Amino acid sequence: MGIFEALPWSFYEQDTTRFWVHYGLVLLGLLLAVITFIVQWLSPAPYGKHERTDANWGVMIPQRIGHILSDAVPGVLLFLIVFFVYGDARGYANYVFLLLFQAHYIHRGILHPLVMRYKNPYVALGITLGGFFPNCLYHFVNADFIGSAHYNNNYFFDPRFIIGIVLFIVGYIINKWADWKLRSLRDRKGDDGSTGYYIPYGGLFELVTCPNYFGEFVEWIGWSIATWSAAGFVWTVFAAATFFPRARHNHQWYKEQFEHYPPNRKALIPYIW
Ligand SMILES: NC(=O)c1ccc[n+]([C@@H]2O[C@H](COP(=O)([O-])OP(=O)(O)OC[C@H]3O[C@@H](n4cnc5c(N)ncnc54)[C@H](OP(=O)(O)O)[C@@H]3O)[C@@H](O)[C@H]2O)c1
C-alpha cells in the first residue's frame, strides 16, 4: 500500500464542505491546545491537589457526576453517535479504532469516576465544563475521521497500524495501572488514609511523578500513528498541553509537601523530564 493512500484529504474528496468543517475544527483544536498549554503552565486547573478556595469556577457538583459528564458523554456517547450516524466507512480497521477509543473512555468516563477515592466529593462546574467542551471538539473530529476513513484492506500489516496499536496498548496498561495504584494509596480505613496524600512507590512511580499521564500520552501517540490522522495528532497535542504543565505542577507540589520526596524522580518522561 502506498504511504499516501490513507492520508486525510482522500476521505472527503466528494464533499468539500465536510472537508473544511473537519479541518477547520482540527485547526481550532490546535489553537486551543496552544492556549491550554500556556494557561495551564502558568497556573494549574484548580482540582485535586491544586484545588484553591479563592478560585471561583462556579457551583459545586458531585465530582463523580462531573467526570462522567466531561468524559463519558463526549468520549462514549458523542463518539458512538458520530461514528455510526455520521460516518460511512465500515472496514475492520475502523472498528478496531472504535474499540480502542471506547476501551479508554468507558474506563476513564464511567469506571474511573465511580471507583476513585477523591479527597473532595465535589468539583466546580467550571472544571467539568472546561473538560467537556474541548473533549466534544476533539472527540467529534476523531470519531468523524475514523467513522469515514477508508483504510486499505492490508492496513493490519502496515507498520503504522502495528506500531500505533502496540503503543496504545502499552500506554493503556501504564495509565490504568498508575491510576489504580493511586487509588490503592487510600485503602487504609480509620485514619486520614481515606482522604490524605501519600508518596506513591513502585513500578514507573520510581521514575516519574505522573505515570498515569505518561501512559495516557503514550496511548494517544499510538492512536495518532495508527489512525494516521490530523484529528488524532491534535488530540495528542492537546493531551500533551495538559499533561506537561500539570505534571510540572504536581512534581513541584510533591517536592514541597514531602521533604524526602525521591530526588531522582522526573515529572513525566522517564529519565528525561
Ligand atoms: N486526556 C486529557 O487531556 C487528560 C487530562 C487530565 C487527566 N486525564 C486523565 O484522567 C485521569 C485522572 O487524572 P487526574 O489529573 O485527576 O490525576 P491525579 O491528580 O493523579 O489523581 C488521580 C486520582 O488519584 C488521587 N491521588 C493523586 N495523587 C495522590 C496521592 N499522592 N495520594 C493519594 N491519592 C492521590 C486523586 O485524588 P484527589 O482527586 O483527591 O486529588 C484522584 O482520585 C488520568 O488517567 C489522566 O491520564 C486526561
Tab-separated table of C-alpha atoms and ligand atoms in Angstrom:
chain	number	residue	atom	x	y	z
A	1	MET	CA	0.000	0.000	0.000
A	2	GLY	CA	1.292	3.451	-0.882
A	3	ILE	CA	2.032	5.608	2.118
A	4	PHE	CA	-0.265	8.339	0.779
A	5	GLU	CA	-3.286	6.095	0.481
A	6	ALA	CA	-4.524	6.745	3.996
A	7	LEU	CA	-3.729	10.439	4.088
A	8	PRO	CA	-6.623	12.541	5.367
A	9	TRP	CA	-7.539	14.568	2.326
A	10	SER	CA	-8.546	11.491	0.370
A	11	PHE	CA	-11.554	10.866	2.618
A	12	TYR	CA	-13.733	13.843	1.942
A	13	GLU	CA	-12.870	14.485	-1.653
A	14	GLN	CA	-16.535	14.050	-2.568
A	15	ASP	CA	-17.703	16.625	-0.045
A	16	THR	CA	-15.671	19.803	0.241
A	17	THR	CA	-17.938	21.344	2.898
A	18	ARG	CA	-17.371	18.410	5.157
A	19	PHE	CA	-13.676	18.516	4.418
A	20	TRP	CA	-13.418	22.136	5.534
A	21	VAL	CA	-15.634	21.648	8.578
A	22	HIS	CA	-13.411	18.781	9.647
A	23	TYR	CA	-10.100	20.529	9.070
A	24	GLY	CA	-11.411	23.850	10.362
A	25	LEU	CA	-12.197	22.103	13.658
A	26	VAL	CA	-8.808	20.395	13.600
A	27	LEU	CA	-7.114	23.801	13.295
A	28	LEU	CA	-9.302	25.162	16.083
A	29	GLY	CA	-8.176	22.184	18.158
A	30	LEU	CA	-4.545	23.085	17.524
A	31	LEU	CA	-5.128	26.672	18.601
A	32	LEU	CA	-6.975	25.534	21.728
A	33	ALA	CA	-4.076	23.227	22.608
A	34	VAL	CA	-1.586	26.110	22.431
A	35	ILE	CA	-3.800	28.327	24.624
A	36	THR	CA	-4.352	25.465	27.076
A	37	PHE	CA	-0.635	24.852	27.385
A	38	ILE	CA	0.125	28.491	28.157
A	39	VAL	CA	-2.740	28.895	30.664
A	40	GLN	CA	-2.059	25.636	32.490
A	41	TRP	CA	1.698	26.126	32.533
A	42	LEU	CA	1.164	29.396	34.383
A	43	SER	CA	-1.488	28.061	36.757
A	44	PRO	CA	-2.821	24.512	37.291
A	45	ALA	CA	-6.540	23.816	36.854
A	46	PRO	CA	-7.895	24.048	40.436
A	47	TYR	CA	-8.967	20.472	41.137
A	48	GLY	CA	-7.420	17.669	43.207
A	49	LYS	CA	-4.053	18.669	44.692
A	50	HIS	CA	-4.327	22.134	43.174
A	51	GLU	CA	-7.810	22.988	44.365
A	52	ARG	CA	-7.940	26.603	45.556
A	53	THR	CA	-10.593	28.121	47.766
A	54	ASP	CA	-10.153	31.539	46.092
A	55	ALA	CA	-10.837	30.162	42.597
A	56	ASN	CA	-14.412	30.765	41.530
A	57	TRP	CA	-15.268	28.183	38.870
A	58	GLY	CA	-18.997	28.096	39.573
A	59	VAL	CA	-21.323	25.951	41.624
A	60	MET	CA	-20.047	22.704	43.079
A	61	ILE	CA	-21.403	19.435	41.690
A	62	PRO	CA	-20.638	15.818	42.705
A	63	GLN	CA	-17.166	15.007	41.380
A	64	ARG	CA	-18.173	11.542	40.089
A	65	ILE	CA	-21.033	13.058	38.053
A	66	GLY	CA	-18.692	15.806	36.844
A	67	HIS	CA	-16.185	13.348	35.386
A	68	ILE	CA	-18.899	11.227	33.795
A	69	LEU	CA	-20.268	14.371	32.157
A	70	SER	CA	-16.899	15.688	30.968
A	71	ASP	CA	-15.510	12.355	29.751
A	72	ALA	CA	-18.194	9.705	29.140
A	73	VAL	CA	-20.650	11.995	27.329
A	74	PRO	CA	-18.132	13.157	24.675
A	75	GLY	CA	-15.891	10.054	24.723
A	76	VAL	CA	-18.602	7.400	24.651
A	77	LEU	CA	-21.983	8.880	23.712
A	78	LEU	CA	-20.966	11.577	21.230
A	79	PHE	CA	-18.244	9.383	19.763
A	80	LEU	CA	-20.622	6.477	19.102
A	81	ILE	CA	-23.272	8.755	17.601
A	82	VAL	CA	-20.811	10.430	15.240
A	83	PHE	CA	-19.216	7.123	14.259
A	84	PHE	CA	-22.452	5.316	13.500
A	85	VAL	CA	-24.707	8.113	12.279
A	86	TYR	CA	-22.303	10.495	10.562
A	87	GLY	CA	-19.615	8.040	9.453
A	88	ASP	CA	-19.888	5.851	6.395
A	89	ALA	CA	-16.797	3.606	6.386
A	90	ARG	CA	-17.177	0.109	7.724
A	91	GLY	CA	-13.800	-1.602	7.424
A	92	TYR	CA	-12.188	-3.729	10.120
A	93	ALA	CA	-9.611	-1.071	10.973
A	94	ASN	CA	-12.387	1.451	11.684
A	95	TYR	CA	-13.924	-0.954	14.196
A	96	VAL	CA	-10.576	-1.681	15.832
A	97	PHE	CA	-10.113	2.065	16.374
A	98	LEU	CA	-13.649	2.383	17.704
A	99	LEU	CA	-12.976	-0.444	20.148
A	100	LEU	CA	-9.723	1.102	21.393
A	101	PHE	CA	-11.253	4.533	21.939
A	102	GLN	CA	-14.200	3.024	23.765
A	103	ALA	CA	-11.911	0.836	25.882
A	104	HIS	CA	-10.231	4.022	27.066
A	105	TYR	CA	-13.321	6.151	27.587
A	106	ILE	CA	-15.598	3.541	29.149
A	107	HIS	CA	-12.861	3.170	31.748
A	108	ARG	CA	-11.985	6.867	32.058
A	109	GLY	CA	-15.528	8.207	31.782
A	110	ILE	CA	-17.519	5.628	33.755
A	111	LEU	CA	-15.463	3.126	35.750
A	112	HIS	CA	-12.717	5.528	36.913
A	113	PRO	CA	-15.071	8.223	38.319
A	114	LEU	CA	-17.165	5.602	40.072
A	115	VAL	CA	-14.283	3.908	41.880
A	116	MET	CA	-11.697	6.629	42.600
A	117	ARG	CA	-11.394	7.914	46.158
A	118	TYR	CA	-11.489	11.677	45.769
A	119	LYS	CA	-10.440	13.914	48.624
A	120	ASN	CA	-13.250	16.312	47.790
A	121	PRO	CA	-16.514	14.665	46.693
A	122	TYR	CA	-17.438	17.909	44.885
A	123	VAL	CA	-15.905	19.744	41.942
A	124	ALA	CA	-16.694	23.158	40.425
A	125	LEU	CA	-18.972	23.058	37.386
A	126	GLY	CA	-16.455	25.240	35.516
A	127	ILE	CA	-13.819	22.493	35.800
A	128	THR	CA	-16.269	19.951	34.427
A	129	LEU	CA	-17.255	22.216	31.533
A	130	GLY	CA	-13.578	23.052	30.934
A	131	GLY	CA	-13.117	19.350	30.183
A	132	PHE	CA	-16.464	18.782	28.498
A	133	PHE	CA	-16.235	21.379	25.683
A	134	PRO	CA	-12.685	20.583	24.487
A	135	ASN	CA	-13.464	16.867	24.714
A	136	CYS	CA	-16.538	17.395	22.490
A	137	LEU	CA	-14.391	19.147	19.889
A	138	TYR	CA	-11.566	16.609	19.828
A	139	HIS	CA	-13.771	13.552	20.117
A	140	PHE	CA	-16.027	14.815	17.354
A	141	VAL	CA	-13.149	15.172	14.886
A	142	ASN	CA	-11.658	11.819	15.881
A	143	ALA	CA	-14.977	9.986	15.536
A	144	ASP	CA	-15.621	11.847	12.276
A	145	PHE	CA	-12.279	10.693	10.941
A	146	ILE	CA	-12.314	7.062	11.978
A	147	GLY	CA	-16.002	6.805	11.077
A	148	SER	CA	-15.239	7.749	7.473
A	149	ALA	CA	-11.603	6.969	6.727
A	150	HIS	CA	-11.076	4.244	4.172
A	151	TYR	CA	-8.136	2.152	5.289
A	152	ASN	CA	-6.638	-0.306	2.874
A	153	ASN	CA	-7.527	-3.986	3.441
A	154	ASN	CA	-3.865	-4.671	4.180
A	155	TYR	CA	-3.694	-1.916	6.776
A	156	PHE	CA	-3.381	-4.525	9.542
A	157	PHE	CA	0.114	-5.277	8.236
A	158	ASP	CA	1.068	-1.619	7.895
A	159	PRO	CA	3.877	-0.554	10.286
A	160	ARG	CA	1.806	2.497	11.318
A	161	PHE	CA	-1.013	0.252	12.448
A	162	ILE	CA	1.225	-2.252	14.236
A	163	ILE	CA	3.453	0.299	15.996
A	164	GLY	CA	0.480	2.518	16.861
A	165	ILE	CA	-1.590	-0.296	18.344
A	166	VAL	CA	1.351	-1.605	20.392
A	167	LEU	CA	1.980	1.897	21.794
A	168	PHE	CA	-1.713	2.354	22.548
A	169	ILE	CA	-1.926	-0.925	24.457
A	170	VAL	CA	1.302	-0.330	26.399
A	171	GLY	CA	0.164	3.198	27.301
A	172	TYR	CA	-3.282	1.935	28.247
A	173	ILE	CA	-1.813	-0.587	30.683
A	174	ILE	CA	0.534	2.005	32.240
A	175	ASN	CA	-2.260	4.580	32.597
A	176	LYS	CA	-4.756	2.204	34.215
A	177	TRP	CA	-2.127	0.598	36.444
A	178	ALA	CA	-0.967	4.012	37.699
A	179	ASP	CA	-4.486	5.278	38.395
A	180	TRP	CA	-5.324	2.082	40.304
A	181	LYS	CA	-2.092	2.399	42.244
A	182	LEU	CA	-3.078	5.950	43.254
A	183	ARG	CA	-6.471	4.656	44.296
A	184	SER	CA	-4.838	2.000	46.484
A	185	LEU	CA	-2.965	4.709	48.420
A	186	ARG	CA	-6.263	5.493	50.137
A	187	ASP	CA	-7.032	1.890	51.015
A	188	ARG	CA	-6.489	2.363	54.694
A	189	LYS	CA	-9.578	2.976	56.782
A	190	GLY	CA	-9.955	4.672	60.130
A	191	ASP	CA	-7.237	7.338	59.793
A	192	ASP	CA	-6.759	10.008	57.144
A	193	GLY	CA	-5.948	7.152	54.726
A	194	SER	CA	-9.317	7.761	53.148
A	195	THR	CA	-8.516	11.318	52.046
A	196	GLY	CA	-4.808	12.060	52.581
A	197	TYR	CA	-1.972	12.320	50.054
A	198	TYR	CA	0.956	9.881	50.131
A	199	ILE	CA	4.112	9.285	48.120
A	200	PRO	CA	3.423	6.518	45.596
A	201	TYR	CA	6.176	3.911	45.159
A	202	GLY	CA	6.727	1.006	42.804
A	203	GLY	CA	6.828	0.424	39.064
A	204	LEU	CA	7.002	3.564	36.956
A	205	PHE	CA	6.373	5.722	40.029
A	206	GLU	CA	10.061	5.113	40.784
A	207	LEU	CA	10.916	7.012	37.608
A	208	VAL	CA	8.243	9.681	37.246
A	209	THR	CA	5.739	11.560	39.380
A	210	CYS	CA	2.861	11.137	36.919
A	211	PRO	CA	2.960	7.731	35.206
A	212	ASN	CA	-0.805	7.943	34.672
A	213	TYR	CA	-0.298	10.986	32.410
A	214	PHE	CA	2.767	9.399	30.801
A	215	GLY	CA	0.789	6.239	29.997
A	216	GLU	CA	-2.073	8.205	28.504
A	217	PHE	CA	0.352	10.318	26.474
A	218	VAL	CA	1.874	7.124	25.022
A	219	GLU	CA	-1.639	5.866	24.263
A	220	TRP	CA	-2.526	8.923	22.200
A	221	ILE	CA	0.809	8.944	20.385
A	222	GLY	CA	-0.033	5.364	19.390
A	223	TRP	CA	-3.523	6.471	18.390
A	224	SER	CA	-2.146	9.238	16.120
A	225	ILE	CA	0.250	6.863	14.419
A	226	ALA	CA	-2.271	4.035	13.994
A	227	THR	CA	-5.116	6.234	12.726
A	228	TRP	CA	-2.657	8.357	10.720
A	229	SER	CA	-4.903	11.336	11.188
A	230	ALA	CA	-4.628	15.057	11.811
A	231	ALA	CA	-7.542	14.621	14.247
A	232	GLY	CA	-5.523	12.108	16.281
A	233	PHE	CA	-2.497	14.373	16.134
A	234	VAL	CA	-4.253	17.490	17.511
A	235	TRP	CA	-5.882	15.417	20.247
A	236	THR	CA	-2.437	14.149	21.237
A	237	VAL	CA	-1.075	17.707	21.203
A	238	PHE	CA	-3.959	18.839	23.410
A	239	ALA	CA	-3.381	15.934	25.826
A	240	ALA	CA	0.312	16.901	25.987
A	241	ALA	CA	-0.728	20.515	26.584
A	242	THR	CA	-2.471	19.382	29.766
A	243	PHE	CA	-0.046	16.620	30.843
A	244	PHE	CA	3.209	18.600	30.688
A	245	PRO	CA	2.019	21.603	32.727
A	246	ARG	CA	0.085	19.503	35.242
A	247	ALA	CA	2.959	17.059	35.702
A	248	ARG	CA	5.222	20.041	36.335
A	249	HIS	CA	2.848	21.450	38.983
A	250	ASN	CA	2.316	18.000	40.553
A	251	HIS	CA	6.050	17.370	40.722
A	252	GLN	CA	6.627	20.721	42.381
A	253	TRP	CA	3.743	20.055	44.763
A	254	TYR	CA	5.200	16.676	45.892
A	255	LYS	CA	8.623	18.226	46.455
A	256	GLU	CA	7.068	20.949	48.613
A	257	GLN	CA	4.805	18.583	50.568
A	258	PHE	CA	7.271	15.772	51.227
A	259	GLU	CA	10.733	16.587	52.474
A	260	HIS	CA	12.045	13.175	51.414
A	261	TYR	CA	10.430	13.023	48.013
A	262	PRO	CA	12.732	10.819	45.842
A	263	PRO	CA	15.123	13.370	44.278
A	264	ASN	CA	15.852	11.409	41.105
A	265	ARG	CA	12.227	11.084	40.086
A	266	LYS	CA	11.332	13.058	36.952
A	267	ALA	CA	7.973	14.743	36.398
A	268	LEU	CA	6.571	12.991	33.313
A	269	ILE	CA	9.064	11.397	30.926
A	270	PRO	CA	11.312	8.697	32.456
A	271	TYR	CA	14.987	9.759	32.689
A	272	ILE	CA	14.326	12.934	30.672
A	273	TRP	CA	11.906	15.449	32.213
B	1	LIG	N1	-6.681	13.480	28.059
B	1	LIG	C1	-6.527	14.531	28.848
B	1	LIG	O1	-6.394	15.659	28.368
B	1	LIG	C2	-6.482	14.334	30.362
B	1	LIG	C3	-6.317	15.435	31.198
B	1	LIG	C4	-6.253	15.225	32.572
B	1	LIG	C5	-6.363	13.943	33.076
B	1	LIG	N2	-6.529	12.875	32.255
B	1	LIG	C6	-6.594	11.502	32.796
B	1	LIG	O2	-7.542	11.425	33.834
B	1	LIG	C7	-7.078	10.562	34.871
B	1	LIG	C8	-7.101	11.304	36.211
B	1	LIG	O3	-6.352	12.494	36.094
B	1	LIG	P1	-6.094	13.457	37.334
B	1	LIG	O4	-5.492	14.712	36.835
B	1	LIG	O5	-7.318	13.504	38.204
B	1	LIG	O6	-4.977	12.577	38.107
B	1	LIG	P2	-4.365	12.698	39.571
B	1	LIG	O7	-4.280	14.121	40.023
B	1	LIG	O8	-3.114	11.907	39.534
B	1	LIG	O9	-5.450	11.989	40.516
B	1	LIG	C9	-5.959	10.717	40.229
B	1	LIG	C10	-6.636	10.172	41.500
B	1	LIG	O10	-5.665	9.755	42.452
B	1	LIG	C11	-5.770	10.509	43.660
B	1	LIG	N3	-4.392	10.849	44.050
B	1	LIG	C12	-3.499	11.511	43.279
B	1	LIG	N4	-2.316	11.604	43.935
B	1	LIG	C13	-2.494	11.014	45.143
B	1	LIG	C14	-1.639	10.796	46.262
B	1	LIG	N5	-0.373	11.216	46.258
B	1	LIG	N6	-2.140	10.159	47.358
B	1	LIG	C15	-3.430	9.720	47.371
B	1	LIG	N7	-4.285	9.882	46.316
B	1	LIG	C16	-3.830	10.528	45.210
B	1	LIG	C17	-6.588	11.727	43.307
B	1	LIG	O11	-7.267	12.197	44.455
B	1	LIG	P3	-7.774	13.749	44.575
B	1	LIG	O12	-8.789	13.907	43.476
B	1	LIG	O13	-8.348	13.809	45.934
B	1	LIG	O14	-6.566	14.621	44.354
B	1	LIG	C18	-7.521	11.161	42.240
B	1	LIG	O15	-8.575	10.451	42.857
B	1	LIG	C19	-5.686	10.088	34.441
B	1	LIG	O16	-5.810	8.811	33.876
B	1	LIG	C20	-5.267	11.083	33.411
B	1	LIG	O17	-4.379	10.498	32.466
B	1	LIG	C21	-6.602	13.057	30.906
